[in-house]
Short mmCIF file of C-alpha atoms in Angstrom, two decimals:
data_model
loop_
_atom_site.label_atom_id
_atom_site.label_comp_id
_atom_site.label_asym_id
_atom_site.label_seq_id
_atom_site.Cartn_x
_atom_site.Cartn_y
_atom_site.Cartn_z
CA MET A 1 97.79 4.28 -59.20
CA THR A 2 95.51 7.20 -60.19
CA LYS A 3 91.86 6.48 -59.61
CA ASP A 4 89.64 7.05 -62.60
CA PRO A 5 87.25 9.93 -61.62
CA ARG A 6 84.58 8.94 -64.14
CA PRO A 7 81.48 7.21 -62.60
CA ARG A 8 81.14 3.54 -63.31
CA GLU A 9 78.46 2.69 -65.86
CA SER A 10 76.72 -0.57 -66.50
CA LEU A 11 77.52 -1.39 -70.12
CA VAL A 12 75.46 -4.57 -70.33
CA LYS A 13 71.92 -5.54 -69.27
CA SER A 14 72.76 -9.23 -68.90
CA ARG A 15 75.34 -11.74 -69.94
CA GLN A 16 72.60 -13.61 -71.83
CA ARG A 17 71.87 -10.58 -73.98
CA VAL A 18 75.55 -10.20 -74.77
CA ALA A 19 75.71 -13.83 -75.77
CA ASP A 20 72.51 -13.73 -77.80
CA HIS A 21 72.75 -10.32 -79.42
CA GLY A 22 76.28 -8.96 -78.75
CA GLU A 23 74.64 -6.12 -76.77
CA VAL A 24 77.23 -3.84 -75.13
CA PHE A 25 76.57 -0.17 -74.48
CA THR A 26 79.00 2.65 -75.20
CA PRO A 27 80.08 4.58 -72.07
CA SER A 28 78.90 8.17 -71.96
CA TRP A 29 82.44 9.69 -71.79
CA LEU A 30 83.31 7.89 -75.07
CA VAL A 31 80.03 9.03 -76.64
CA GLU A 32 80.84 12.67 -75.83
CA ASP A 33 84.34 12.31 -77.19
CA MET A 34 83.04 10.86 -80.45
CA LEU A 35 80.41 13.54 -80.77
CA ASP A 36 83.02 16.27 -80.21
CA LEU A 37 84.69 14.97 -83.43
CA VAL A 38 81.64 16.12 -85.37
CA LYS A 39 80.76 19.10 -83.13
CA ASP A 40 79.82 21.34 -86.13
CA GLU A 41 77.10 18.87 -87.01
CA THR A 42 75.83 18.21 -83.47
CA ASP A 43 75.47 21.97 -83.01
CA ARG A 44 73.24 22.19 -86.10
CA ILE A 45 69.53 21.93 -85.35
CA ASP A 46 68.75 20.55 -88.83
CA SER A 47 71.62 18.04 -89.17
CA ARG A 48 70.33 14.47 -89.21
CA PHE A 49 71.77 11.65 -87.16
CA LEU A 50 70.97 7.95 -87.67
CA GLU A 51 72.16 5.32 -85.18
CA PRO A 52 71.71 1.86 -86.75
CA ALA A 53 72.00 0.08 -83.39
CA CYS A 54 70.58 2.75 -81.09
CA GLY A 55 69.96 0.68 -77.96
CA SER A 56 68.28 2.85 -75.35
CA GLY A 57 69.67 6.03 -76.86
CA ASN A 58 73.31 6.27 -75.61
CA PHE A 59 74.20 8.28 -78.68
CA LEU A 60 70.90 9.81 -79.67
CA VAL A 61 70.10 11.34 -76.27
CA PRO A 62 73.33 13.43 -76.12
CA VAL A 63 72.89 14.34 -79.77
CA LEU A 64 69.41 15.66 -79.00
CA GLU A 65 70.71 17.54 -75.92
CA ARG A 66 73.34 19.27 -78.03
CA LYS A 67 70.75 20.21 -80.63
CA LEU A 68 68.44 21.57 -77.93
CA ALA A 69 71.26 23.69 -76.57
CA ALA A 70 71.54 25.23 -80.06
CA VAL A 71 67.74 25.82 -80.03
CA LYS A 72 67.96 27.64 -76.76
CA ALA A 73 70.91 29.76 -77.96
CA ARG A 74 69.22 30.80 -81.20
CA HIS A 75 65.52 30.74 -80.44
CA GLY A 76 65.24 30.91 -76.67
CA ARG A 77 63.73 34.41 -76.61
CA SER A 78 60.56 33.26 -78.31
CA ASP A 79 58.64 30.42 -76.61
CA PHE A 80 56.78 29.73 -79.91
CA GLU A 81 60.05 29.29 -81.92
CA LYS A 82 61.81 27.51 -79.07
CA ARG A 83 59.11 24.86 -78.92
CA HIS A 84 58.76 24.34 -82.68
CA TYR A 85 62.54 24.24 -83.30
CA ALA A 86 62.89 21.81 -80.35
CA LEU A 87 60.40 19.49 -82.00
CA PHE A 88 62.29 19.88 -85.32
CA ALA A 89 65.52 18.93 -83.50
CA LEU A 90 63.76 15.78 -82.30
CA MET A 91 62.67 15.13 -85.86
CA CYS A 92 66.29 15.04 -86.92
CA VAL A 93 67.40 12.06 -84.87
CA TYR A 94 66.76 8.52 -86.13
CA GLY A 95 67.47 5.08 -84.82
CA ILE A 96 67.13 1.38 -85.67
CA GLU A 97 67.07 -1.16 -82.89
CA LEU A 98 66.65 -4.97 -83.01
CA LEU A 99 65.41 -5.49 -79.44
CA PRO A 100 61.88 -4.20 -78.64
CA ASP A 101 62.57 -3.12 -75.02
CA ASN A 102 65.57 -1.05 -76.13
CA ALA A 103 63.56 0.60 -78.89
CA ALA A 104 60.81 1.57 -76.47
CA GLU A 105 63.33 2.79 -73.91
CA CYS A 106 65.09 4.87 -76.51
CA ARG A 107 61.79 6.56 -77.50
CA ASP A 108 60.93 7.22 -73.85
CA ASN A 109 64.38 8.66 -73.12
CA LEU A 110 64.35 11.04 -76.09
CA ARG A 111 60.77 12.11 -75.38
CA GLU A 112 61.61 12.91 -71.70
CA VAL A 113 64.58 15.07 -72.77
CA PHE A 114 62.31 16.95 -75.09
CA GLU A 115 59.50 17.40 -72.62
CA ARG A 116 61.89 18.64 -69.94
CA PHE A 117 63.39 21.16 -72.33
CA ILE A 118 60.09 22.80 -73.35
CA GLY A 119 58.32 22.22 -70.05
CA ALA A 120 55.71 19.85 -71.53
CA GLU A 121 53.78 17.43 -69.39
CA THR A 122 53.55 13.77 -70.40
CA GLY A 123 50.39 13.26 -72.38
CA ASP A 124 49.82 16.89 -73.38
CA GLU A 125 49.69 17.96 -77.03
CA TRP A 126 53.44 18.53 -77.38
CA SER A 127 54.19 15.24 -75.66
CA ARG A 128 51.85 13.40 -78.00
CA ALA A 129 53.40 15.08 -81.04
CA ALA A 130 56.85 14.01 -79.86
CA ARG A 131 55.63 10.47 -79.34
CA ALA A 132 54.30 10.39 -82.93
CA VAL A 133 57.58 11.61 -84.29
CA LEU A 134 59.60 9.05 -82.32
CA THR A 135 57.27 6.21 -83.40
CA ALA A 136 58.28 7.04 -86.96
CA ASN A 137 61.91 7.88 -86.33
CA ILE A 138 62.98 5.08 -83.95
CA VAL A 139 62.30 1.84 -85.77
CA ARG A 140 62.43 -1.64 -84.41
CA GLY A 141 64.16 -3.65 -87.09
CA ASP A 142 67.39 -5.07 -88.61
CA ALA A 143 69.76 -2.36 -89.94
CA LEU A 144 71.73 -4.85 -92.00
CA ALA A 145 68.71 -6.40 -93.66
CA MET A 146 67.06 -2.96 -93.84
CA THR A 147 63.77 -4.44 -92.74
CA ASP A 148 61.49 -3.67 -89.78
CA SER A 149 60.20 -6.18 -87.21
CA THR A 150 57.51 -7.34 -89.71
CA GLY A 151 60.08 -8.03 -92.44
CA ARG A 152 59.05 -5.05 -94.54
CA PRO A 153 61.49 -2.44 -95.88
CA ILE A 154 62.34 0.21 -93.24
CA VAL A 155 60.78 3.58 -94.08
CA PHE A 156 61.99 6.83 -92.50
CA PRO A 157 60.35 10.21 -92.65
CA GLU A 158 62.16 13.32 -93.88
CA TRP A 159 60.93 16.18 -91.82
CA GLY A 160 61.25 19.83 -92.56
CA TYR A 161 60.25 22.92 -90.54
CA LEU A 162 58.65 25.47 -92.85
CA GLY A 163 58.24 28.15 -90.18
CA ARG A 164 55.12 29.57 -88.55
CA GLY A 165 54.42 26.24 -86.82
CA LYS A 166 54.19 24.17 -90.04
CA TYR A 167 56.14 21.04 -90.81
CA GLN A 168 56.65 18.98 -93.94
CA ARG A 169 56.89 15.19 -94.02
CA ARG A 170 57.97 12.85 -96.85
CA ASP A 171 58.67 9.11 -96.31
CA PHE A 172 61.58 7.30 -97.99
CA ARG A 173 62.68 3.72 -97.96
CA TYR A 174 65.90 3.20 -95.99
CA ASP A 175 67.51 1.11 -98.72
CA ASN A 176 66.97 3.98 -101.19
CA LEU A 177 68.41 6.47 -98.71
CA THR A 178 71.58 4.48 -98.34
CA GLN A 179 71.98 4.52 -102.12
CA ARG A 180 71.47 8.28 -102.11
CA ALA A 181 74.05 8.71 -99.35
CA SER A 182 76.62 6.71 -101.32
CA ILE A 183 76.19 9.10 -104.20
CA GLN A 184 75.44 12.40 -102.49
CA GLY A 185 77.12 12.13 -99.11
CA THR A 186 74.30 12.23 -96.54
CA LEU A 187 70.75 10.90 -96.11
CA PHE A 188 67.94 13.09 -97.50
CA ASP A 189 70.19 15.16 -99.72
CA ALA A 190 68.30 17.04 -102.39
CA PHE A 191 67.84 15.39 -105.76
CA GLU A 192 66.41 16.76 -108.98
CA ALA A 193 62.82 15.83 -109.84
CA HIS A 194 63.92 13.41 -112.55
CA GLU A 195 65.95 11.26 -110.17
CA ILE A 196 64.66 7.77 -109.30
CA PHE A 197 64.84 8.45 -105.57
CA THR A 198 61.27 9.56 -104.83
CA PRO A 199 59.30 9.44 -101.61
CA VAL A 200 56.96 6.54 -101.02
CA ARG A 201 54.51 8.96 -99.40
CA SER A 202 54.15 12.73 -99.08
CA TYR A 203 51.92 14.46 -96.50
CA PRO A 204 50.07 17.82 -96.39
CA GLN A 205 51.69 20.42 -94.18
CA LEU A 206 51.44 19.40 -90.54
CA THR A 207 51.11 21.31 -87.28
CA VAL A 208 51.80 20.14 -83.70
CA LYS A 209 48.02 19.60 -83.33
CA ASP A 210 48.00 17.32 -86.42
CA LEU A 211 50.93 15.29 -85.15
CA ALA A 212 49.33 14.99 -81.68
CA ALA A 213 45.98 13.82 -83.07
#
C-alpha cells in the first residue's frame, strides 16, 4: 500500500461542533485543487471572492496568497504600489461565518498574511487599515438568512483602487448583491444609474491613513 505523502490535517475542532453546526474544514490540498479550476480568477488582483461559510479562512487565505503573488509579479518594483495593491487584494476577499471564534480567526489569519507580505508590524498604520477592511469584509452572520449576528441584513463594501493611494468604498446589501449576481453573473457588476441596485452608503475617497484612523 502506498503511503499518502500529504501531511495529516485536523478537519474538525471538536465532535460537538460537528454535531451542533456541521463544522468540517476542507483539507488544504483539496482547496488548492479547487482554486486551480479558477486559476485565471485567483491570479487577478481585482477579482472578488466570497466564501459564505469561511471558517478560519481555509479558502480565503490561499486566495489572498495567490492574489499577493500577482501583486508581487506586477507591482513588486515599487514599494508604494506593492503596498497599495496588496491592500486592494485584501479588499477583494469576503466571508460570512456563523461562529464568532472562526470569524475572528479568519480575520487574524488574513491580516497576518497581508502584514507578512508588505513587512508591516501588528498595530502599525497598514495593519490597522487591514483590520478595518477585514472588519467590514468578514462578517459574522448567517449566509442563508442573509443576516448578520444582530439579525440585520448583511452589508458588504465594494472597494475600488483609484490609484495614487486613493480607494473608493460603496456599501451594498448582500441580498441585493445576490439578485445582481443572478442577472449579471458576479457580485458588484456595473449597473446603469437607473437600476434599482443602489448602494446603501457611499464614502469620500479614502487613504490608508483614513482607514487606519
